XYZ file of C-alpha atoms in Angstrom:
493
model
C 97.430 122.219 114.855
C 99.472 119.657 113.532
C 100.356 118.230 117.021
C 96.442 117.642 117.067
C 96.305 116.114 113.482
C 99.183 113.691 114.765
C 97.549 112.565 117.641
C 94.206 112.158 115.281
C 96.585 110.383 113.018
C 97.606 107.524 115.409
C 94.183 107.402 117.341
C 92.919 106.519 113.174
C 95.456 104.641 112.190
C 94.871 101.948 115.303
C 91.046 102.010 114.799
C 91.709 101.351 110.770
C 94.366 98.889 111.145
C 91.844 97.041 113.651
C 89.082 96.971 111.080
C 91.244 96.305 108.598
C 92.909 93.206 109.951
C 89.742 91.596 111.442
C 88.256 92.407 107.951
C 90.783 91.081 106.404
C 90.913 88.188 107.971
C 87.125 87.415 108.237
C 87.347 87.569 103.952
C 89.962 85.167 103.393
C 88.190 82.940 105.600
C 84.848 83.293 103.704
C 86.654 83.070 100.181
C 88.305 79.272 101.322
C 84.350 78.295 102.230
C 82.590 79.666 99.201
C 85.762 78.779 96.865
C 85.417 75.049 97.656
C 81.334 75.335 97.414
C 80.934 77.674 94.159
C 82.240 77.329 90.701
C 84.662 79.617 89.509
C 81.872 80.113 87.081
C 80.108 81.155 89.745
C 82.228 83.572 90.888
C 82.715 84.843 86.852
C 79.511 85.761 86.541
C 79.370 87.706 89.483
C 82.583 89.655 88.987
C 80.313 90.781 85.360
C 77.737 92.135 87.102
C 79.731 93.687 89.391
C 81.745 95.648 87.061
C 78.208 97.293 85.695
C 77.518 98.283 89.520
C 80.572 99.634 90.029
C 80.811 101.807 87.429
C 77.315 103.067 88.301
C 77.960 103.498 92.175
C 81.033 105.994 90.747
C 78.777 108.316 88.546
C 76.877 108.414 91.584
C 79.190 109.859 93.816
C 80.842 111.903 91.467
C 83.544 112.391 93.774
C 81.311 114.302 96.859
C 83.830 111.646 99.017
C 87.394 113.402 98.677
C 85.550 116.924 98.437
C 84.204 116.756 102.081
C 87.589 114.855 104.010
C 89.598 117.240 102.024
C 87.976 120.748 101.583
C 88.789 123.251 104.035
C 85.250 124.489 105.205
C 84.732 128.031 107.063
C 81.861 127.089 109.615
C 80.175 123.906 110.848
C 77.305 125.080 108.861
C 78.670 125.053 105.617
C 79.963 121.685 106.404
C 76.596 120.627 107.180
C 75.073 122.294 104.123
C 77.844 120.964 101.431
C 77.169 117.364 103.209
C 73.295 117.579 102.502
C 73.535 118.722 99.115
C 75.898 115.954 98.334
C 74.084 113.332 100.123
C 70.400 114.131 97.665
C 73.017 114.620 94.851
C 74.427 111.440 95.048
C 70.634 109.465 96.000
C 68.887 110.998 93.300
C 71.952 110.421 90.694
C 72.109 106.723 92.345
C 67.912 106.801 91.710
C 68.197 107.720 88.147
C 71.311 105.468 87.411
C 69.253 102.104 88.897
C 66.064 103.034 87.106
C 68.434 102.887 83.190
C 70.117 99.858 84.699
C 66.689 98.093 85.483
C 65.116 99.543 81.747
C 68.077 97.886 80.016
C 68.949 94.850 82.537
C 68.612 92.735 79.608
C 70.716 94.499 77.065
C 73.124 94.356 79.686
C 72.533 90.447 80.037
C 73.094 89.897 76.193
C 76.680 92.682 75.774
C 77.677 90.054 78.964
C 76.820 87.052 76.581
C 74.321 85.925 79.541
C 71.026 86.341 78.775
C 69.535 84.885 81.825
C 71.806 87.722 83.827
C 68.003 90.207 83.299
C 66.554 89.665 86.717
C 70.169 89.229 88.736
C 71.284 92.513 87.237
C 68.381 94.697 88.506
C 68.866 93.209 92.059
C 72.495 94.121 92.275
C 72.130 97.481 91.466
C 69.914 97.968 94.227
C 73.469 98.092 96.358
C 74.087 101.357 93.860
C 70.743 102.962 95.890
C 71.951 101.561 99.587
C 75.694 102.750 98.219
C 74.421 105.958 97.941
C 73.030 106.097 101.415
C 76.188 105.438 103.330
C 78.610 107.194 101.456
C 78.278 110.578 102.344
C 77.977 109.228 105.999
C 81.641 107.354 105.713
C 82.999 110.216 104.206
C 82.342 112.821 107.443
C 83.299 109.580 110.042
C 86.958 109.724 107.730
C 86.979 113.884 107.711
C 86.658 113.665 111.524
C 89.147 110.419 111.932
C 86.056 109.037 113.372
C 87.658 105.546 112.508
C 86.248 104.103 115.865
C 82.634 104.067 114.432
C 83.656 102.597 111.205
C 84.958 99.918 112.508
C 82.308 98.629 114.455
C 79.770 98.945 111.716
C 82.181 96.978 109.223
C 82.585 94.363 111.457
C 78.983 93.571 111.992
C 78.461 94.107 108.355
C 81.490 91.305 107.551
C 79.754 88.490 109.785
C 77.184 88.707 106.792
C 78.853 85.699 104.606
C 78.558 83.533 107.522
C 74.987 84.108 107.904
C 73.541 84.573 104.865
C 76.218 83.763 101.732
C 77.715 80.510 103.242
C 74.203 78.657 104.085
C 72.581 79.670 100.951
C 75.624 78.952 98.641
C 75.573 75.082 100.397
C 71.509 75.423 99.745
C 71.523 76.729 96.331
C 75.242 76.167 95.118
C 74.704 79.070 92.397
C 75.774 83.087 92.491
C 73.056 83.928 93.933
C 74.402 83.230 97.320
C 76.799 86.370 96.122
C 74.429 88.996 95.242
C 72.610 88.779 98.206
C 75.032 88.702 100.754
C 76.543 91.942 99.237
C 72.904 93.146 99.087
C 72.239 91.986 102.857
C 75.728 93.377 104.331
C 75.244 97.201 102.264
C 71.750 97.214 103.714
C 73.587 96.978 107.405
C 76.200 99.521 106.386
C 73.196 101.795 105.217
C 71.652 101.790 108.512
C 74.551 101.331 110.634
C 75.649 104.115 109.199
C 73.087 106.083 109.366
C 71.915 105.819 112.481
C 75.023 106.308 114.865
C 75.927 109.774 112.990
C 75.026 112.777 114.581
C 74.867 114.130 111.145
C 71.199 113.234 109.439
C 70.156 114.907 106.061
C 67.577 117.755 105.763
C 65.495 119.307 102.789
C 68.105 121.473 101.584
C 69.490 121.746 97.866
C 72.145 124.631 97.116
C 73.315 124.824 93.451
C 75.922 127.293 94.535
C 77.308 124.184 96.783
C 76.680 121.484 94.527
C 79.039 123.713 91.563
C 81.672 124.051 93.942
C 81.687 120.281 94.774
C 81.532 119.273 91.294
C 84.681 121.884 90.035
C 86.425 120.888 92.860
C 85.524 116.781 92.743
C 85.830 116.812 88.251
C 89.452 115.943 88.093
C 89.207 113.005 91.044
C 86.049 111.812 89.432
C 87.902 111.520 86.050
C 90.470 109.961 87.889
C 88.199 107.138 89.678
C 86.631 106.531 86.212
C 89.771 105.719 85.170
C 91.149 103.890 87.960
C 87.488 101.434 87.184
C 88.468 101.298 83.798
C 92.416 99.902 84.763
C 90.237 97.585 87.323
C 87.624 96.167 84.789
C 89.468 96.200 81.520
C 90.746 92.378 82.146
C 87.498 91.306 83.356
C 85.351 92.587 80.271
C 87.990 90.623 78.017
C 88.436 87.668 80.013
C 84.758 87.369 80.242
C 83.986 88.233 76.327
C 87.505 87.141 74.694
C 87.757 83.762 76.884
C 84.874 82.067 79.119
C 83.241 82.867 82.425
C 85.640 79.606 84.119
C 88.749 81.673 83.468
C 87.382 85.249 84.283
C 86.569 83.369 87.592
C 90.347 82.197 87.928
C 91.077 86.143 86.681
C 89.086 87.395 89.299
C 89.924 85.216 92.247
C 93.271 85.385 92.108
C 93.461 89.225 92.071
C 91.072 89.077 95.062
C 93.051 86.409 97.051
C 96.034 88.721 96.666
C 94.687 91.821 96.963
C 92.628 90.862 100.046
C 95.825 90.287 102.353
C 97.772 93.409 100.868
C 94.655 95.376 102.169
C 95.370 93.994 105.676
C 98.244 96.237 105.216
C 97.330 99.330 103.195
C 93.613 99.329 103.462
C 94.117 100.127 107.632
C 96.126 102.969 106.204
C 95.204 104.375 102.943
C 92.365 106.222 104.339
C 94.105 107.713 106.812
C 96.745 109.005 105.022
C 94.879 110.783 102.230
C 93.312 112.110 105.333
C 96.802 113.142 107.123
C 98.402 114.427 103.809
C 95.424 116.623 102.938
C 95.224 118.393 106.513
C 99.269 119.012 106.253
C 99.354 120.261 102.763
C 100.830 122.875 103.683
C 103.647 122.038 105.872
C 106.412 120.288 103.441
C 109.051 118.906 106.180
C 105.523 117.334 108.280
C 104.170 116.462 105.253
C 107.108 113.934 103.396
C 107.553 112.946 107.035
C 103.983 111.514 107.230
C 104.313 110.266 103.398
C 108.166 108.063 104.553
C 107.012 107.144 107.607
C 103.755 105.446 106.024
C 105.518 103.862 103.467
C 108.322 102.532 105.450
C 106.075 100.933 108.040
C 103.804 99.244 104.884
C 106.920 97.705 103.094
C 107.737 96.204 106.348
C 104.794 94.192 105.684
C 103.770 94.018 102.448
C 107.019 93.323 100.511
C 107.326 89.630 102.257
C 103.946 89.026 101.738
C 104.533 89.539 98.216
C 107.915 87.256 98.045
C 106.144 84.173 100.673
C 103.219 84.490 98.337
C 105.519 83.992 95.599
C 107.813 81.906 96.274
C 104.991 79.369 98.203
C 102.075 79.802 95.765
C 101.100 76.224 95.339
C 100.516 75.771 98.695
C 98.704 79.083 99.171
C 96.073 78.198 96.445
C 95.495 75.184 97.903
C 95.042 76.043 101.628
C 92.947 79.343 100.012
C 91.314 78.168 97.536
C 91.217 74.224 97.211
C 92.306 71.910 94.484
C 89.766 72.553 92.093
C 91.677 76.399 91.962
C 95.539 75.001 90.648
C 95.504 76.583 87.412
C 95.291 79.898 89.022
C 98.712 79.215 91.869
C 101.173 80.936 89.385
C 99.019 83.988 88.575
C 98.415 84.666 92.173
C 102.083 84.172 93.077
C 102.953 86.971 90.258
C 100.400 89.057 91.007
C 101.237 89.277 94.561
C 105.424 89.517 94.316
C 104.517 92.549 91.574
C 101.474 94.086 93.684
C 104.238 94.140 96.984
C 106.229 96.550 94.569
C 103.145 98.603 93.395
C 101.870 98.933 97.066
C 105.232 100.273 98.235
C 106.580 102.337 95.434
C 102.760 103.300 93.260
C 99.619 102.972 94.936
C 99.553 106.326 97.625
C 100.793 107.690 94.532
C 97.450 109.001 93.719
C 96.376 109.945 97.207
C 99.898 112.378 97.021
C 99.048 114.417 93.775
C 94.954 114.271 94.866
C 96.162 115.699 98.615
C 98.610 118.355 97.129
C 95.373 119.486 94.740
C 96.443 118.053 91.773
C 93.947 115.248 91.065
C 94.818 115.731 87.425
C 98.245 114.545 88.000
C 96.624 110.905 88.911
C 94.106 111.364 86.053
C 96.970 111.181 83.954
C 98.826 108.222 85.432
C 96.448 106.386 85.379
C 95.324 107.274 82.047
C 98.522 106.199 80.674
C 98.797 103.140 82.096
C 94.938 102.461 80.883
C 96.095 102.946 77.277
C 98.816 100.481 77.385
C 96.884 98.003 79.181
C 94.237 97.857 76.736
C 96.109 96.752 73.851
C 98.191 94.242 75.784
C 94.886 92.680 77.032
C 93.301 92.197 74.126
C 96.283 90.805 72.233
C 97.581 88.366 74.685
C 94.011 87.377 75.041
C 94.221 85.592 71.872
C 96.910 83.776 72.663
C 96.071 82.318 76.175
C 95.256 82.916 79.733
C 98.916 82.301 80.897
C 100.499 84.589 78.455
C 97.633 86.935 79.830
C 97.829 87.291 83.439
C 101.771 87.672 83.193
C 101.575 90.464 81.201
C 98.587 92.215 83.102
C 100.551 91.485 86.415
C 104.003 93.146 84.394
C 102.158 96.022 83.049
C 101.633 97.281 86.636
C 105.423 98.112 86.873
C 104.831 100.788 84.375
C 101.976 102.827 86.776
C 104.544 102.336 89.241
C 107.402 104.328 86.823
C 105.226 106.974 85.526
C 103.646 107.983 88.861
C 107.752 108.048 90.000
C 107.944 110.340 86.998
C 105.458 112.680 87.604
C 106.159 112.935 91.577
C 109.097 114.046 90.934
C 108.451 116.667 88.004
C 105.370 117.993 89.978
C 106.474 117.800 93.302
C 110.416 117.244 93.555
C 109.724 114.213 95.706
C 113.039 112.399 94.676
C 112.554 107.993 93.544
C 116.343 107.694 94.988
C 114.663 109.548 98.362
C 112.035 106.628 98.110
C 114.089 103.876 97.437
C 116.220 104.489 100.705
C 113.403 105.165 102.632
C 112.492 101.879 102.068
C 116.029 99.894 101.355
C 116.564 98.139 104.786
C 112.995 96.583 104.552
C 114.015 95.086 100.962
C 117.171 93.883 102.061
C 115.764 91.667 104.461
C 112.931 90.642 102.286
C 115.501 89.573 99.892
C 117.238 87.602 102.357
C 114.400 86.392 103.669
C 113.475 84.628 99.863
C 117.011 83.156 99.436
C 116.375 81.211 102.640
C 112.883 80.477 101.588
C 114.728 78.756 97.741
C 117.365 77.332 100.211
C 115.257 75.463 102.627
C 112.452 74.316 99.777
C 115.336 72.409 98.075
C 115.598 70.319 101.517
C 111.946 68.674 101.144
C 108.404 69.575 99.718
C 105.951 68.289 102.414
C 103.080 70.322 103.498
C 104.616 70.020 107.356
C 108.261 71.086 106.174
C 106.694 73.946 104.055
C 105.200 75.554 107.498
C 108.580 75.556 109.221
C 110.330 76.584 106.530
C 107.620 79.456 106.359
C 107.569 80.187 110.285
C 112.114 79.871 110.017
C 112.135 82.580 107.589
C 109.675 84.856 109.528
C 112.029 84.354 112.331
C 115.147 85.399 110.193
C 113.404 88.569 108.457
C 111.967 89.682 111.571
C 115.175 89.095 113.302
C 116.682 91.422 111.261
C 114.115 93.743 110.905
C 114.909 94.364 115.062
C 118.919 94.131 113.761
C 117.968 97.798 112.044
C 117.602 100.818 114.754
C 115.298 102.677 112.383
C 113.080 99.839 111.551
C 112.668 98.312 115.240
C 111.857 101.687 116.166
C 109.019 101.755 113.381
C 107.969 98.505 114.549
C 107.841 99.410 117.821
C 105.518 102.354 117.564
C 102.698 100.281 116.528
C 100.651 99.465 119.259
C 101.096 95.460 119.523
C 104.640 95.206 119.263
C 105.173 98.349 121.359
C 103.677 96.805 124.523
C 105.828 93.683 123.625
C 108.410 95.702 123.612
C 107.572 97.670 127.392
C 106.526 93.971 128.193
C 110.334 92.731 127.875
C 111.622 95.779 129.329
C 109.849 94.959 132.176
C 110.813 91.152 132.523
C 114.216 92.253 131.775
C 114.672 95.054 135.163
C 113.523 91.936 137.249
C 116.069 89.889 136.240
């Protein structure tokens, strides 16, 4: 069995890591068009009305997701049955949810302190309806590691900005050009979706089913609730404490970032939660899975965070364009802070949901929900600087408690962690003393991209230095036929 899961395992983890990175990469690009097109205003009042839609699109899949990849089902046919019932659950929830949203789309427009907002509000929540026909969908393709599929829809449904938001944000130069692209690319994931799985629902409701989904789903509901309310908090008091400009900054910044960390842990997230909750059961397999994952993300992510960092300026300007300075310094913060969160916090929660204890990351995040709250709201009457530091510092303390609590819960040791994972900072350290070095010798854009491309020489240098990290490097699929590749050249010689 678990020889099977592992070969699952790396068969998803290449399709996810593909769809990830051309993702990934397709975003960024988008984000430097629209960024030097739109507003940040623009972008403000579009990260408003998607905080309402959000929330909404949770309630309506009241966690039916993580009960299907990770409940152990007897027969195909009560697979089948638990997916139907969750798939009208979560349409006629979504049906309900869009026809309060439309009744009080202006009340909504007026708590945003936009009162034109009416008529763009009841359009974007028709994503929660088209949400609620894929989601069930993506969550059998991820219980069967069917990442293949996935990746094929996403990438069709990612060529959307170029075809739809780009020309009508240079036509109409308003948010608009937002709303429907998202609206245009969910309608492809619908049917995409839909269409190339060989499950399709039937005319079946089971309230036997839908109580065991629910019991089982309550605590990682609670928990996504939360984890919106951690995401949203800063942009309900940006937005209402500040002005839409800087809750555009807010918002853009965290997206830059977050959009090239999930190069890295979005291609692997899914499949781990998926990995961890099939091996449950099998300790020694199971931390294996857990170090191996997070070894192989720091080995990424953590100089992303410190080149982010330490070259913010010009990564706001080659990202975002001029008219985006003011944000440089919160997105170099946010990423050297979110490099540590990635590596040492964020599977966190896919541990304790995996082991059954979804409460576990109700509570972290919980926590860390009640301390953020106060700090936003006081710092937000001081200024938007003294703001986004603390917001970006507050994340070390999720990172501490989950540490905590894993090792309470679980006895999953922080000094096991931090070895597991002390090479890879070592040479991201060194890495970012060459980086200060070499920036004192000039300032150029031209000298900034050697100095960049010297000290990706020197970290992965030593990254190949360290037997146990070249031989994680190795196993992934690119840099493994490099490796065969030299071999090859090398018995020639």
């Amino acid at each position: 069995m678990i020889e099977n899961i592992n070969v699952k395992i790396v068969k998803a983890t290449k399709w996810s890591t593909l769809t990830e990175v051309i993702v990934k990469l397709l975003s960024p690009i988008t984000n430097m068009i629209l960024a030097r097109i739109l507003t940040p205003e623009a972008f403000g009042i579009v990260a408003s009305i998607t905080m309402i839609t959000s929330l909404a699109e949770i309630f309506a899949d009241a966690g039916f997701q993580s009960y299907l990849v990770q409940h152990e089902f007897k027969t195909e046919e009560d697979l089948n049955n638990s997916t139907t019932v969750a798939f009208w659950s979560n349409f006629t929830i979504s049906c309900l949810i869009y026809i309060l949203i439309f009744i009080t789309r202006n009340h909504i427009a007026n708590m945003l302190r936009n009162p034109e907002l009416g008529f763009a509000i009841s359009i974007a929540g028709l994503n929660i309806l088209l949400t609620a026909l894929s989601s069930i969908h993506i969550a059998r393709y991820r219980r069967n590691f069917d990442f293949r599929t996935l990746f094929f829809i996403r990438i069709i449904s990612s060529g959307v900005p170029f075809f739809v938001t780009i020309p009508m944000a240079l036509i109409y130069k308003n948010y608009w050009a937002l709303l429907i692209g998202t609206l245009v690319s969910n309608i492809i994931n619908a049917v995409g979706l839909t269409l190339c799985s060989d499950w399709k629902p039937e005319f079946y409701f089971s309230i036997k089913h839908f109580k065991d989904m629910f019991s089982f789903s309550m605590w990682t509901f609670l928990d996504i609730i939360t984890m919106w309310l951690v995401s949203y908090t800063g942009t309900f008091i940006v937005g209402y404490y500040l002005s839409e400009y800087y809750l555009g900054l807010y918002k853009i910044s965290i997206t830059t970032v977050d959009s090239y960390m999930n190069i890295i842990t979005g291609s692997t997230a899914t499949v781990l939660f998926s990995a961890l909750s099939r091996l449950k059961d099998h300790k020694q397999e199971y931390e294996r899975t857990l170090f191996k994952f997070q070894r192989m993300i720091s080995m990424f992510v953590m100089p992303m965070g410190i080149g982010l960092f330490l070259y913010r300026s010009l990564a706001t300007d080659i990202l975002l364009g001029p008219k985006w300075s003011e944000a440089k310094d919160f997105i170099g913060i946010w990423a050297l802070i979110s490099a540590i969160n990635v590596i040492f916090g964020q599977n966190i929660s896919d541990v304790f949901r995996s082991k059954g204890k979804p409460q576990l990351a109700l509570l972290t995040q919980f926590i860390h929900f009640i301390i953020l709250v106060p700090a936003l709201y006081i710092t937000s009457q001081i200024n938007f600087r003294v703001l986004y530091i603390s917001r970006s510092l507050i994340k070390l303390e999720y990172v501490l408690i989950g540490l905590v609590f894993l090792w309470i819960v679980l006895r999953i040791s922080f000094i096991k962690i931090l070895k597991n994972v002390v090479p890879t900072m070592i040479a991201s350290l060194v890495m970012g003393g060459i980086a200060l070095f070499l920036q004192q010798m000039g300032s150029s854009v031209i000298w900034q991209f050697i100095s960049i491309f010297i000290c990706a020489l020197v970290y992965f240098g030593i990254v190949m230095s360290i037997p146990s990290l070249r031989d994680d490097l190795i196993e992934i699929t690119f840099f493994r036929k490099m490796a065969d590749r030299l071999k090859f050249l090398k018995s020639k010689l």
